[in-house]
Amino acid sequence: MSTRGNFSGRIGFILAAAGSAVGLGNIWRFPYLAGQNGGAAFLLIYLICIFTLCFPVMIGEIAIGRKAQSDAYGSYQKLGGAQWGYLGLFGIVAGIFILSFYNVVAGWAFGYFLEITFGNLLNETDYGAFFGAYINNSWTILTFSLGFMVLTALIVSQGVQKGIEAAAKIMMPALYVILISLIIYSLTLPNAIEGVKFYLVPNLSEINVQTIFFALGQSFFSLSLGMGALVTYGSYVGKNQNIVSSAAIISIADTSVAFLAGLMVFPMVAALNAYDVQGPSLVFVVLTQVFHNMGPIVGRIVGGAFFLLLCFAALTSTISLLEVPAAYMVDQKKFPRKPVVWGLALLIFVLGLPSMLSFGRVEFLSHLTFYKNRDFLSFVSDMCDISLTVGACLMCIFIRKRWKIANMTEELSIGNDNYMGSWLRKYIDFTISWVCPILLGILSLLIIFDKFWGIELIFG
Ligand code: TRP
């Protein structure tokens, strides 16, 4: 066991796991999904998902990892036998695909950081058109995504403490500072209050099945759940630590960043009257327009800082995504860490190429005929969301049927003397045994059905 890494302590683990959770999902994806799916109505469902489904699943994942002291595959296999190991493998494969498209978007953010800080991006006039052209500029995006993957691999190859932890300790706090400063600024813009209303006053009639589907998928994605990332991180957690309270801090940190990102973006959307900007371009278009309006010097500094921190947030997430398959290869196959990390990084980069080319560059990838003419990147990301909820559902079944709730409780009591008799224990037992597996099972099936055939077939 001495060859496996460990987090230096409680803060190290919390920062690394929160770093994994906080990423492009919070700042890039959450605002545009909320914008497309009813604003405050989406936020409400999202928060319900976090509390009732994600929080218990997070605790379960960390407990499995710390008990088994192994990677995602090894942990399930150790506690449950060979067949359950496949659940771990399923997660590892899902993580590989998530990283493949995630790294492409990270490449966009990296490009924006460089072009705002050192180039002329803020001299543009039409940021919608610019973004569309920019992400189709294959060589540029190829270079930046490759650069991002190299950074990720460099850190992961350093191992748990030196690489992952050290990176998160600096980046996380800085992100909060810039977010809050930008919120204060955006609230002073004309019409800001309209954006705040859209975001915070729920209109319950806007809740429909799509709102629920997107909010569910996003909540698991944002908290890095359902594919063994937190099983892997959990295996580096010391026995003296309180898993339940750490999970609460991680969930709150992640949810607050997503919440703040929305609070930053929607007043800007209202101020610029940019309601027609939707989807993946939202943050890139609206924020750069705001930075442009700040003037050449302030815009360059603030805009540069924002995209730099977005890259940091993305980096702590790509690190966790690469760590999962790397830990598997190191633990199970006994390969040396460095070559494994670089080999995986290359493979995943190549897997990301179709996503990169799916915004007009290659026609059939941009309009998948079997997927309602949507782009390949959305296809992969939807498939990954589904595998997260399916993975989480199976994890709950694993705990209940195979590992047993009593064993989980025993693990959670280590480092938390009061857990046994607490109401929280009852809540976790109940959600993991009933609420999560049933709801996640039914919703996952409905989502799969909807993605390929359309939910109208069921609900009319
Ligand atoms: N949670 C990260 C984000 O919101 C992405 C991420 C990192 C992730 N590791 C993960 C998603 C593991 C699912 C599973 O940006």
mmCIF file with all atom_site columns, C-alpha atoms in Angstrom, residues 21 40 57 77 80 109 112 139 181 199 228 241 265 276 341 360 372 374 393 404 407:
data_model
loop_
_atom_site.group_PDB
_atom_site.id
_atom_site.type_symbol
_atom_site.label_atom_id
_atom_site.label_alt_id
_atom_site.label_comp_id
_atom_site.label_asym_id
_atom_site.label_entity_id
_atom_site.label_seq_id
_atom_site.pdbx_PDB_ins_code
_atom_site.Cartn_x
_atom_site.Cartn_y
_atom_site.Cartn_z
_atom_site.occupancy
_atom_site.B_iso_or_equiv
_atom_site.pdbx_formal_charge
_atom_site.auth_seq_id
_atom_site.auth_comp_id
_atom_site.auth_asym_id
_atom_site.auth_atom_id
_atom_site.pdbx_PDB_model_num
ATOM 1  C CA . ALA A 1 21  ? -16.289 18.984 -9.123  1.00 0.00 ? 21  ALA A CA 1
ATOM 2  C CA . ALA A 1 40  ? -35.145 29.499 -11.851 1.00 0.00 ? 40  ALA A CA 1
ATOM 3  C CA . VAL A 1 57  ? -24.265 8.986  -3.885  1.00 0.00 ? 57  VAL A CA 1
ATOM 4  C CA . GLN A 1 77  ? -13.977 -6.017 -7.329  1.00 0.00 ? 77  GLN A CA 1
ATOM 5  C CA . GLY A 1 80  ? -18.100 -7.248 -4.464  1.00 0.00 ? 80  GLY A CA 1
ATOM 6  C CA . ALA A 1 109 ? -11.266 28.443 -22.937 1.00 0.00 ? 109 ALA A CA 1
ATOM 7  C CA . TYR A 1 112 ? -9.821  32.672 -25.272 1.00 0.00 ? 112 TYR A CA 1
ATOM 8  C CA . TRP A 1 139 ? -5.594  23.977 -36.198 1.00 0.00 ? 139 TRP A CA 1
ATOM 9  C CA . SER A 1 181 ? -16.068 40.485 -8.339  1.00 0.00 ? 181 SER A CA 1
ATOM 10 C CA . TYR A 1 199 ? -32.683 33.258 -12.601 1.00 0.00 ? 199 TYR A CA 1
ATOM 11 C CA . GLY A 1 228 ? -15.689 6.281  -9.946  1.00 0.00 ? 228 GLY A CA 1
ATOM 12 C CA . GLN A 1 241 ? -11.346 11.755 8.246   1.00 0.00 ? 241 GLN A CA 1
ATOM 13 C CA . VAL A 1 265 ? -24.211 35.491 -16.390 1.00 0.00 ? 265 VAL A CA 1
ATOM 14 C CA . ASP A 1 276 ? -30.926 34.810 -28.344 1.00 0.00 ? 276 ASP A CA 1
ATOM 15 C CA . VAL A 1 341 ? -0.422  8.874  -17.956 1.00 0.00 ? 341 VAL A CA 1
ATOM 16 C CA . GLY A 1 360 ? -19.442 22.647 -38.961 1.00 0.00 ? 360 GLY A CA 1
ATOM 17 C CA . LYS A 1 372 ? -31.844 14.489 -34.303 1.00 0.00 ? 372 LYS A CA 1
ATOM 18 C CA . ARG A 1 374 ? -27.272 17.351 -33.369 1.00 0.00 ? 374 ARG A CA 1
ATOM 19 C CA . CYS A 1 393 ? -27.980 3.766  -9.787  1.00 0.00 ? 393 CYS A CA 1
ATOM 20 C CA . LYS A 1 404 ? -24.540 -3.982 2.493   1.00 0.00 ? 404 LYS A CA 1
ATOM 21 C CA . ASN A 1 407 ? -20.739 -2.070 6.070   1.00 0.00 ? 407 ASN A CA 1
#
